[in-house]
């Protein structure tokens, strides 16, 4: 059975995606050949993107954050657009993403569960005032609220907990789905990767350029760029 046939037979689809969904938009993933983990910095990326580093080396954190995590002038690719169309059609019930770039919403998806937060949202650690992306893009120093507090991106850093409500919703959608499409993720990042264990539906589909630990459980495995694969669907 091919992907089009599975989509056509499904009424409750959930999509679970990772960094590979956005690489075709020009956003590098962390673990690819050109990813952040293979670039040279004074500190490893996983150290810089930790809560401890943020608190103790705030200026250095924001230099890295602006340089590598805020990618300007990026647009949704065929994968984002196809998923938004599937949701509009009524068959896709939720997009669960590990990405923080906001491209699913920009493509038109409405029900997006962001496990690791979003660069689009920022808040003052002192008074809680909300700020948009433009506040973080400009300047070279630590962004400061009018009240004097530090403005922190609404991004889940290492050592920080995922949002309980987002986790609960994600588990609920996956457990109720008849089809789960996993795309652009190695399924190596926990606890998010463990969500697959809640799926009890008919069709598990994995679309990823490299193999994953769940390939042997899938009804269909496609080792191609996800934008190309979803872009071929007739919705």
PDB file of N, CA, C and O in Angstrom, residues 99-172:
ATOM      1  N   UNK A  99       9.822  21.203  16.191  1.00  0.00           N
ATOM      2  CA  UNK A  99      10.449  22.402  15.645  1.00  0.00           C
ATOM      3  C   UNK A  99       9.941  23.653  16.346  1.00  0.00           C
ATOM      4  O   UNK A  99       8.835  23.685  16.890  1.00  0.00           O
ATOM      5  N   UNK A 100      10.737  24.706  16.283  1.00  0.00           N
ATOM      6  CA  UNK A 100      10.417  25.952  16.982  1.00  0.00           C
ATOM      7  C   UNK A 100      10.285  27.130  16.019  1.00  0.00           C
ATOM      8  O   UNK A 100      10.272  28.276  16.441  1.00  0.00           O
ATOM      9  N   UNK A 101      10.156  26.828  14.718  1.00  0.00           N
ATOM     10  CA  UNK A 101      10.239  27.879  13.698  1.00  0.00           C
ATOM     11  C   UNK A 101       8.911  28.508  13.295  1.00  0.00           C
ATOM     12  O   UNK A 101       8.887  29.509  12.582  1.00  0.00           O
ATOM     13  N   UNK A 102       7.793  27.929  13.702  1.00  0.00           N
ATOM     14  CA  UNK A 102       6.491  28.507  13.376  1.00  0.00           C
ATOM     15  C   UNK A 102       6.046  28.335  11.933  1.00  0.00           C
ATOM     16  O   UNK A 102       5.045  28.935  11.512  1.00  0.00           O
ATOM     17  N   UNK A 103       6.735  27.499  11.154  1.00  0.00           N
ATOM     18  CA  UNK A 103       6.414  27.379   9.731  1.00  0.00           C
ATOM     19  C   UNK A 103       5.104  26.637   9.471  1.00  0.00           C
ATOM     20  O   UNK A 103       4.436  26.884   8.459  1.00  0.00           O
ATOM     21  N   UNK A 104       4.712  25.743  10.367  1.00  0.00           N
ATOM     22  CA  UNK A 104       3.430  25.058  10.182  1.00  0.00           C
ATOM     23  C   UNK A 104       2.274  26.066  10.224  1.00  0.00           C
ATOM     24  O   UNK A 104       1.369  26.025   9.390  1.00  0.00           O
ATOM     25  N   UNK A 105       2.319  26.974  11.190  1.00  0.00           N
ATOM     26  CA  UNK A 105       1.267  27.982  11.293  1.00  0.00           C
ATOM     27  C   UNK A 105       1.308  28.934  10.098  1.00  0.00           C
ATOM     28  O   UNK A 105       0.264  29.343   9.582  1.00  0.00           O
ATOM     29  N   UNK A 106       2.521  29.259   9.656  1.00  0.00           N
ATOM     30  CA  UNK A 106       2.663  30.161   8.515  1.00  0.00           C
ATOM     31  C   UNK A 106       2.071  29.542   7.249  1.00  0.00           C
ATOM     32  O   UNK A 106       1.544  30.250   6.382  1.00  0.00           O
ATOM     33  N   UNK A 107       2.105  28.216   7.170  1.00  0.00           N
ATOM     34  CA  UNK A 107       1.536  27.508   6.021  1.00  0.00           C
ATOM     35  C   UNK A 107       0.017  27.405   6.112  1.00  0.00           C
ATOM     36  O   UNK A 107      -0.634  27.079   5.120  1.00  0.00           O
ATOM     37  N   UNK A 108      -0.532  27.647   7.292  1.00  0.00           N
ATOM     38  CA  UNK A 108      -1.983  27.605   7.456  1.00  0.00           C
ATOM     39  C   UNK A 108      -2.499  26.566   8.426  1.00  0.00           C
ATOM     40  O   UNK A 108      -3.713  26.474   8.652  1.00  0.00           O
ATOM     41  N   UNK A 109      -1.619  25.773   9.023  1.00  0.00           N
ATOM     42  CA  UNK A 109      -2.070  24.784  10.009  1.00  0.00           C
ATOM     43  C   UNK A 109      -2.589  25.488  11.259  1.00  0.00           C
ATOM     44  O   UNK A 109      -1.982  26.458  11.728  1.00  0.00           O
ATOM     45  N   UNK A 110      -3.694  24.996  11.793  1.00  0.00           N
ATOM     46  CA  UNK A 110      -4.328  25.626  12.951  1.00  0.00           C
ATOM     47  C   UNK A 110      -4.028  24.897  14.254  1.00  0.00           C
ATOM     48  O   UNK A 110      -3.739  25.525  15.269  1.00  0.00           O
ATOM     49  N   UNK A 111      -4.113  23.564  14.223  1.00  0.00           N
ATOM     50  CA  UNK A 111      -3.930  22.795  15.454  1.00  0.00           C
ATOM     51  C   UNK A 111      -2.505  22.238  15.500  1.00  0.00           C
ATOM     52  O   UNK A 111      -2.244  21.109  15.102  1.00  0.00           O
ATOM     53  N   UNK A 112      -1.577  23.077  15.960  1.00  0.00           N
ATOM     54  CA  UNK A 112      -0.162  22.716  16.023  1.00  0.00           C
ATOM     55  C   UNK A 112       0.274  22.642  17.482  1.00  0.00           C
ATOM     56  O   UNK A 112       0.120  23.617  18.232  1.00  0.00           O
ATOM     57  N   UNK A 113       0.786  21.498  17.868  1.00  0.00           N
ATOM     58  CA  UNK A 113       1.287  21.306  19.230  1.00  0.00           C
ATOM     59  C   UNK A 113       2.814  21.371  19.177  1.00  0.00           C
ATOM     60  O   UNK A 113       3.469  20.502  18.609  1.00  0.00           O
ATOM     61  N   UNK A 114       3.366  22.426  19.761  1.00  0.00           N
ATOM     62  CA  UNK A 114       4.805  22.682  19.695  1.00  0.00           C
ATOM     63  C   UNK A 114       5.477  22.155  20.970  1.00  0.00           C
ATOM     64  O   UNK A 114       5.454  22.804  22.009  1.00  0.00           O
ATOM     65  N   UNK A 115       6.071  20.991  20.860  1.00  0.00           N
ATOM     66  CA  UNK A 115       6.661  20.337  22.029  1.00  0.00           C
ATOM     67  C   UNK A 115       7.807  21.141  22.631  1.00  0.00           C
ATOM     68  O   UNK A 115       8.007  21.149  23.848  1.00  0.00           O
ATOM     69  N   UNK A 116       8.563  21.805  21.768  1.00  0.00           N
ATOM     70  CA  UNK A 116       9.756  22.513  22.242  1.00  0.00           C
ATOM     71  C   UNK A 116       9.599  24.027  22.190  1.00  0.00           C
ATOM     72  O   UNK A 116      10.585  24.754  22.265  1.00  0.00           O
ATOM     73  N   UNK A 117       8.342  24.503  22.085  1.00  0.00           N
ATOM     74  CA  UNK A 117       8.105  25.938  22.087  1.00  0.00           C
ATOM     75  C   UNK A 117       8.268  26.573  20.724  1.00  0.00           C
ATOM     76  O   UNK A 117       8.241  25.894  19.695  1.00  0.00           O
ATOM     77  N   UNK A 118       8.465  27.904  20.715  1.00  0.00           N
ATOM     78  CA  UNK A 118       8.545  28.628  19.447  1.00  0.00           C
ATOM     79  C   UNK A 118       9.367  29.903  19.590  1.00  0.00           C
ATOM     80  O   UNK A 118       9.240  30.622  20.592  1.00  0.00           O
ATOM     81  N   UNK A 119      10.160  30.191  18.574  1.00  0.00           N
ATOM     82  CA  UNK A 119      10.912  31.453  18.552  1.00  0.00           C
ATOM     83  C   UNK A 119       9.980  32.635  18.341  1.00  0.00           C
ATOM     84  O   UNK A 119      10.366  33.789  18.564  1.00  0.00           O
ATOM     85  N   UNK A 120       8.746  32.361  17.919  1.00  0.00           N
ATOM     86  CA  UNK A 120       7.792  33.435  17.661  1.00  0.00           C
ATOM     87  C   UNK A 120       7.257  34.053  18.949  1.00  0.00           C
ATOM     88  O   UNK A 120       6.731  35.165  18.940  1.00  0.00           O
ATOM     89  N   UNK A 121       7.362  33.322  20.047  1.00  0.00           N
ATOM     90  CA  UNK A 121       6.847  33.813  21.325  1.00  0.00           C
ATOM     91  C   UNK A 121       8.010  34.063  22.299  1.00  0.00           C
ATOM     92  O   UNK A 121       8.931  33.247  22.404  1.00  0.00           O
ATOM     93  N   UNK A 122       7.932  35.157  23.008  1.00  0.00           N
ATOM     94  CA  UNK A 122       8.959  35.510  23.988  1.00  0.00           C
ATOM     95  C   UNK A 122       8.271  36.225  25.151  1.00  0.00           C
ATOM     96  O   UNK A 122       7.225  36.845  24.962  1.00  0.00           O
ATOM     97  N   UNK A 123       8.838  36.119  26.323  1.00  0.00           N
ATOM     98  CA  UNK A 123       8.178  36.733  27.471  1.00  0.00           C
ATOM     99  C   UNK A 123       9.201  37.247  28.475  1.00  0.00           C
ATOM    100  O   UNK A 123      10.317  36.718  28.592  1.00  0.00           O
ATOM    101  N   UNK A 124       8.814  38.261  29.203  1.00  0.00           N
ATOM    102  CA  UNK A 124       9.662  38.816  30.256  1.00  0.00           C
ATOM    103  C   UNK A 124       9.653  37.876  31.453  1.00  0.00           C
ATOM    104  O   UNK A 124       8.590  37.461  31.924  1.00  0.00           O
ATOM    105  N   UNK A 125      10.823  37.525  31.943  1.00  0.00           N
ATOM    106  CA  UNK A 125      10.928  36.610  33.074  1.00  0.00           C
ATOM    107  C   UNK A 125      10.481  37.266  34.371  1.00  0.00           C
ATOM    108  O   UNK A 125      10.242  36.584  35.370  1.00  0.00           O
ATOM    109  N   UNK A 126      10.340  38.588  34.366  1.00  0.00           N
ATOM    110  CA  UNK A 126       9.948  39.309  35.578  1.00  0.00           C
ATOM    111  C   UNK A 126       8.446  39.592  35.616  1.00  0.00           C
ATOM    112  O   UNK A 126       7.750  39.155  36.532  1.00  0.00           O
ATOM    113  N   UNK A 127       7.918  40.259  34.596  1.00  0.00           N
ATOM    114  CA  UNK A 127       6.508  40.669  34.617  1.00  0.00           C
ATOM    115  C   UNK A 127       5.627  39.822  33.709  1.00  0.00           C
ATOM    116  O   UNK A 127       4.404  39.918  33.768  1.00  0.00           O
ATOM    117  N   UNK A 128       6.235  38.999  32.842  1.00  0.00           N
ATOM    118  CA  UNK A 128       5.460  38.115  31.981  1.00  0.00           C
ATOM    119  C   UNK A 128       4.978  38.742  30.693  1.00  0.00           C
ATOM    120  O   UNK A 128       4.257  38.089  29.917  1.00  0.00           O
ATOM    121  N   UNK A 129       5.340  39.981  30.416  1.00  0.00           N
ATOM    122  CA  UNK A 129       4.881  40.642  29.191  1.00  0.00           C
ATOM    123  C   UNK A 129       5.362  39.873  27.965  1.00  0.00           C
ATOM    124  O   UNK A 129       6.492  39.399  27.907  1.00  0.00           O
ATOM    125  N   UNK A 130       4.468  39.771  26.969  1.00  0.00           N
ATOM    126  CA  UNK A 130       4.786  39.023  25.755  1.00  0.00           C
ATOM    127  C   UNK A 130       5.447  39.918  24.713  1.00  0.00           C
ATOM    128  O   UNK A 130       5.096  41.099  24.575  1.00  0.00           O
ATOM    129  N   UNK A 131       6.387  39.322  23.967  1.00  0.00           N
ATOM    130  CA  UNK A 131       7.084  40.027  22.894  1.00  0.00           C
ATOM    131  C   UNK A 131       7.141  39.141  21.656  1.00  0.00           C
ATOM    132  O   UNK A 131       7.191  37.914  21.763  1.00  0.00           O
ATOM    133  N   UNK A 132       7.137  39.780  20.493  1.00  0.00           N
ATOM    134  CA  UNK A 132       7.223  39.052  19.232  1.00  0.00           C
ATOM    135  C   UNK A 132       8.650  38.780  18.810  1.00  0.00           C
ATOM    136  O   UNK A 132       9.612  39.173  19.490  1.00  0.00           O
ATOM    137  N   UNK A 133       8.792  38.141  17.675  1.00  0.00           N
ATOM    138  CA  UNK A 133      10.110  37.769  17.164  1.00  0.00           C
ATOM    139  C   UNK A 133      10.982  38.985  16.878  1.00  0.00           C
ATOM    140  O   UNK A 133      12.198  38.953  17.072  1.00  0.00           O
ATOM    141  N   UNK A 134      10.360  40.079  16.412  1.00  0.00           N
ATOM    142  CA  UNK A 134      11.145  41.258  16.023  1.00  0.00           C
ATOM    143  C   UNK A 134      11.962  41.814  17.181  1.00  0.00           C
ATOM    144  O   UNK A 134      13.048  42.368  16.981  1.00  0.00           O
ATOM    145  N   UNK A 135      11.477  41.644  18.394  1.00  0.00           N
ATOM    146  CA  UNK A 135      12.212  42.120  19.567  1.00  0.00           C
ATOM    147  C   UNK A 135      13.523  41.367  19.735  1.00  0.00           C
ATOM    148  O   UNK A 135      14.532  41.942  20.163  1.00  0.00           O
ATOM    149  N   UNK A 136      13.531  40.098  19.377  1.00  0.00           N
ATOM    150  CA  UNK A 136      14.708  39.264  19.574  1.00  0.00           C
ATOM    151  C   UNK A 136      15.685  39.366  18.411  1.00  0.00           C
ATOM    152  O   UNK A 136      16.879  39.097  18.553  1.00  0.00           O
ATOM    153  N   UNK A 137      15.183  39.740  17.239  1.00  0.00           N
ATOM    154  CA  UNK A 137      16.041  39.800  16.047  1.00  0.00           C
ATOM    155  C   UNK A 137      17.020  40.952  16.103  1.00  0.00           C
ATOM    156  O   UNK A 137      18.134  40.855  15.598  1.00  0.00           O
ATOM    157  N   UNK A 138      16.612  42.051  16.680  1.00  0.00           N
ATOM    158  CA  UNK A 138      17.421  43.264  16.656  1.00  0.00           C
ATOM    159  C   UNK A 138      18.338  43.345  17.871  1.00  0.00           C
ATOM    160  O   UNK A 138      18.079  42.751  18.912  1.00  0.00           O
ATOM    161  N   UNK A 139      19.413  44.089  17.716  1.00  0.00           N
ATOM    162  CA  UNK A 139      20.349  44.296  18.811  1.00  0.00           C
ATOM    163  C   UNK A 139      21.358  43.175  18.973  1.00  0.00           C
ATOM    164  O   UNK A 139      21.232  42.108  18.383  1.00  0.00           O
ATOM    165  N   UNK A 140      22.372  43.433  19.771  1.00  0.00           N
ATOM    166  CA  UNK A 140      23.427  42.462  20.013  1.00  0.00           C
ATOM    167  C   UNK A 140      23.554  42.105  21.487  1.00  0.00           C
ATOM    168  O   UNK A 140      24.385  41.280  21.863  1.00  0.00           O
ATOM    169  N   UNK A 141      22.730  42.728  22.293  1.00  0.00           N
ATOM    170  CA  UNK A 141      22.839  42.525  23.733  1.00  0.00           C
ATOM    171  C   UNK A 141      21.697  41.650  24.240  1.00  0.00           C
ATOM    172  O   UNK A 141      20.928  41.096  23.470  1.00  0.00           O
ATOM    173  N   UNK A 142      21.599  41.547  25.541  1.00  0.00           N
ATOM    174  CA  UNK A 142      20.515  40.800  26.170  1.00  0.00           C
ATOM    175  C   UNK A 142      19.224  41.618  26.040  1.00  0.00           C
ATOM    176  O   UNK A 142      19.190  42.785  26.439  1.00  0.00           O
ATOM    177  N   UNK A 143      18.154  41.051  25.489  1.00  0.00           N
ATOM    178  CA  UNK A 143      16.902  41.801  25.371  1.00  0.00           C
ATOM    179  C   UNK A 143      16.269  42.048  26.736  1.00  0.00           C
ATOM    180  O   UNK A 143      16.113  41.122  27.526  1.00  0.00           O
ATOM    181  N   UNK A 144      15.932  43.300  26.982  1.00  0.00           N
ATOM    182  CA  UNK A 144      15.419  43.693  28.297  1.00  0.00           C
ATOM    183  C   UNK A 144      14.027  44.306  28.148  1.00  0.00           C
ATOM    184  O   UNK A 144      13.782  45.140  27.279  1.00  0.00           O
ATOM    185  N   UNK A 145      13.129  43.882  29.011  1.00  0.00           N
ATOM    186  CA  UNK A 145      11.762  44.409  29.063  1.00  0.00           C
ATOM    187  C   UNK A 145      11.772  45.831  29.641  1.00  0.00           C
ATOM    188  O   UNK A 145      12.739  46.254  30.293  1.00  0.00           O
ATOM    189  N   UNK A 146      10.673  46.550  29.429  1.00  0.00           N
ATOM    190  CA  UNK A 146      10.543  47.905  29.984  1.00  0.00           C
ATOM    191  C   UNK A 146      10.630  47.895  31.504  1.00  0.00           C
ATOM    192  O   UNK A 146      11.034  48.887  32.115  1.00  0.00           O
ATOM    193  N   UNK A 147      10.266  46.737  32.109  1.00  0.00           N
ATOM    194  CA  UNK A 147      10.315  46.655  33.575  1.00  0.00           C
ATOM    195  C   UNK A 147      11.713  46.324  34.082  1.00  0.00           C
ATOM    196  O   UNK A 147      11.957  46.330  35.291  1.00  0.00           O
ATOM    197  N   UNK A 148      12.624  46.026  33.155  1.00  0.00           N
ATOM    198  CA  UNK A 148      13.992  45.691  33.544  1.00  0.00           C
ATOM    199  C   UNK A 148      14.308  44.210  33.544  1.00  0.00           C
ATOM    200  O   UNK A 148      15.456  43.806  33.746  1.00  0.00           O
ATOM    201  N   UNK A 149      13.301  43.369  33.335  1.00  0.00           N
ATOM    202  CA  UNK A 149      13.509  41.926  33.308  1.00  0.00           C
ATOM    203  C   UNK A 149      14.079  41.438  31.981  1.00  0.00           C
ATOM    204  O   UNK A 149      13.966  42.113  30.951  1.00  0.00           O
ATOM    205  N   UNK A 150      14.683  40.268  32.009  1.00  0.00           N
ATOM    206  CA  UNK A 150      15.220  39.660  30.787  1.00  0.00           C
ATOM    207  C   UNK A 150      14.073  39.040  29.985  1.00  0.00           C
ATOM    208  O   UNK A 150      13.195  38.378  30.543  1.00  0.00           O
ATOM    209  N   UNK A 151      14.091  39.252  28.666  1.00  0.00           N
ATOM    210  CA  UNK A 151      13.091  38.643  27.789  1.00  0.00           C
ATOM    211  C   UNK A 151      13.629  37.298  27.325  1.00  0.00           C
ATOM    212  O   UNK A 151      14.681  37.219  26.691  1.00  0.00           O
ATOM    213  N   UNK A 152      12.923  36.228  27.647  1.00  0.00           N
ATOM    214  CA  UNK A 152      13.359  34.863  27.328  1.00  0.00           C
ATOM    215  C   UNK A 152      12.512  34.285  26.198  1.00  0.00           C
ATOM    216  O   UNK A 152      11.291  34.421  26.201  1.00  0.00           O
ATOM    217  N   UNK A 153      13.141  33.632  25.241  1.00  0.00           N
ATOM    218  CA  UNK A 153      12.368  32.943  24.206  1.00  0.00           C
ATOM    219  C   UNK A 153      11.511  31.838  24.821  1.00  0.00           C
ATOM    220  O   UNK A 153      11.930  31.177  25.774  1.00  0.00           O
ATOM    221  N   UNK A 154      10.322  31.640  24.271  1.00  0.00           N
ATOM    222  CA  UNK A 154       9.443  30.568  24.743  1.00  0.00           C
ATOM    223  C   UNK A 154       9.862  29.263  24.073  1.00  0.00           C
ATOM    224  O   UNK A 154       9.102  28.635  23.342  1.00  0.00           O
ATOM    225  N   UNK A 155      11.107  28.885  24.327  1.00  0.00           N
ATOM    226  CA  UNK A 155      11.715  27.682  23.760  1.00  0.00           C
ATOM    227  C   UNK A 155      12.165  26.802  24.919  1.00  0.00           C
ATOM    228  O   UNK A 155      12.754  27.294  25.889  1.00  0.00           O
ATOM    229  N   UNK A 156      11.869  25.516  24.817  1.00  0.00           N
ATOM    230  CA  UNK A 156      12.261  24.587  25.878  1.00  0.00           C
ATOM    231  C   UNK A 156      13.751  24.279  25.754  1.00  0.00           C
ATOM    232  O   UNK A 156      14.199  23.687  24.771  1.00  0.00           O
ATOM    233  N   UNK A 157      14.514  24.697  26.736  1.00  0.00           N
ATOM    234  CA  UNK A 157      15.952  24.456  26.741  1.00  0.00           C
ATOM    235  C   UNK A 157      16.258  23.105  27.390  1.00  0.00           C
ATOM    236  O   UNK A 157      15.413  22.533  28.088  1.00  0.00           O
ATOM    237  N   UNK A 158      17.462  22.617  27.161  1.00  0.00           N
ATOM    238  CA  UNK A 158      17.899  21.426  27.884  1.00  0.00           C
ATOM    239  C   UNK A 158      17.812  21.722  29.378  1.00  0.00           C
ATOM    240  O   UNK A 158      18.083  22.835  29.815  1.00  0.00           O
ATOM    241  N   UNK A 159      17.423  20.729  30.152  1.00  0.00           N
ATOM    242  CA  UNK A 159      17.213  20.802  31.597  1.00  0.00           C
ATOM    243  C   UNK A 159      15.835  21.353  31.963  1.00  0.00           C
ATOM    244  O   UNK A 159      15.455  21.334  33.136  1.00  0.00           O
ATOM    245  N   UNK A 160      15.075  21.805  30.982  1.00  0.00           N
ATOM    246  CA  UNK A 160      13.732  22.296  31.248  1.00  0.00           C
ATOM    247  C   UNK A 160      12.695  21.235  30.877  1.00  0.00           C
ATOM    248  O   UNK A 160      12.926  20.406  29.992  1.00  0.00           O
ATOM    249  N   UNK A 161      11.555  21.264  31.536  1.00  0.00           N
ATOM    250  CA  UNK A 161      10.502  20.285  31.305  1.00  0.00           C
ATOM    251  C   UNK A 161       9.626  20.705  30.126  1.00  0.00           C
ATOM    252  O   UNK A 161       9.405  21.893  29.897  1.00  0.00           O
ATOM    253  N   UNK A 162       9.136  19.718  29.386  1.00  0.00           N
ATOM    254  CA  UNK A 162       8.138  20.011  28.378  1.00  0.00           C
ATOM    255  C   UNK A 162       6.838  20.420  29.062  1.00  0.00           C
ATOM    256  O   UNK A 162       6.581  20.060  30.212  1.00  0.00           O
ATOM    257  N   UNK A 163       6.019  21.170  28.351  1.00  0.00           N
ATOM    258  CA  UNK A 163       4.749  21.627  28.900  1.00  0.00           C
ATOM    259  C   UNK A 163       3.787  20.446  29.081  1.00  0.00           C
ATOM    260  O   UNK A 163       3.531  19.689  28.139  1.00  0.00           O
ATOM    261  N   UNK A 164       3.257  20.295  30.276  1.00  0.00           N
ATOM    262  CA  UNK A 164       2.377  19.156  30.598  1.00  0.00           C
ATOM    263  C   UNK A 164       1.135  19.119  29.721  1.00  0.00           C
ATOM    264  O   UNK A 164       0.707  18.050  29.264  1.00  0.00           O
ATOM    265  N   UNK A 165       0.542  20.271  29.476  1.00  0.00           N
ATOM    266  CA  UNK A 165      -0.676  20.330  28.678  1.00  0.00           C
ATOM    267  C   UNK A 165      -0.407  19.903  27.234  1.00  0.00           C
ATOM    268  O   UNK A 165      -1.204  19.175  26.619  1.00  0.00           O
ATOM    269  N   UNK A 166       0.722  20.334  26.692  1.00  0.00           N
ATOM    270  CA  UNK A 166       1.090  19.962  25.324  1.00  0.00           C
ATOM    271  C   UNK A 166       1.342  18.467  25.231  1.00  0.00           C
ATOM    272  O   UNK A 166       0.934  17.814  24.260  1.00  0.00           O
ATOM    273  N   UNK A 167       1.992  17.909  26.232  1.00  0.00           N
ATOM    274  CA  UNK A 167       2.246  16.470  26.256  1.00  0.00           C
ATOM    275  C   UNK A 167       0.922  15.699  26.308  1.00  0.00           C
ATOM    276  O   UNK A 167       0.713  14.753  25.543  1.00  0.00           O
ATOM    277  N   UNK A 168       0.029  16.107  27.189  1.00  0.00           N
ATOM    278  CA  UNK A 168      -1.259  15.415  27.342  1.00  0.00           C
ATOM    279  C   UNK A 168      -2.061  15.436  26.049  1.00  0.00           C
ATOM    280  O   UNK A 168      -2.628  14.413  25.631  1.00  0.00           O
ATOM    281  N   UNK A 169      -2.115  16.591  25.398  1.00  0.00           N
ATOM    282  CA  UNK A 169      -2.840  16.704  24.137  1.00  0.00           C
ATOM    283  C   UNK A 169      -2.201  15.833  23.050  1.00  0.00           C
ATOM    284  O   UNK A 169      -2.905  15.175  22.274  1.00  0.00           O
ATOM    285  N   UNK A 170      -0.880  15.830  23.002  1.00  0.00           N
ATOM    286  CA  UNK A 170      -0.169  15.047  21.993  1.00  0.00           C
ATOM    287  C   UNK A 170      -0.464  13.563  22.156  1.00  0.00           C
ATOM    288  O   UNK A 170      -0.758  12.857  21.183  1.00  0.00           O
ATOM    289  N   UNK A 171      -0.379  13.086  23.377  1.00  0.00           N
ATOM    290  CA  UNK A 171      -0.657  11.670  23.664  1.00  0.00           C
ATOM    291  C   UNK A 171      -2.091  11.320  23.290  1.00  0.00           C
ATOM    292  O   UNK A 171      -2.368  10.265  22.702  1.00  0.00           O
ATOM    293  N   UNK A 172      -3.025  12.201  23.600  1.00  0.00           N
ATOM    294  CA  UNK A 172      -4.434  11.957  23.295  1.00  0.00           C
ATOM    295  C   UNK A 172      -4.653  11.844  21.786  1.00  0.00           C
ATOM    296  O   UNK A 172      -5.308  10.903  21.312  1.00  0.00           O
TER     297      UNK A 172
END
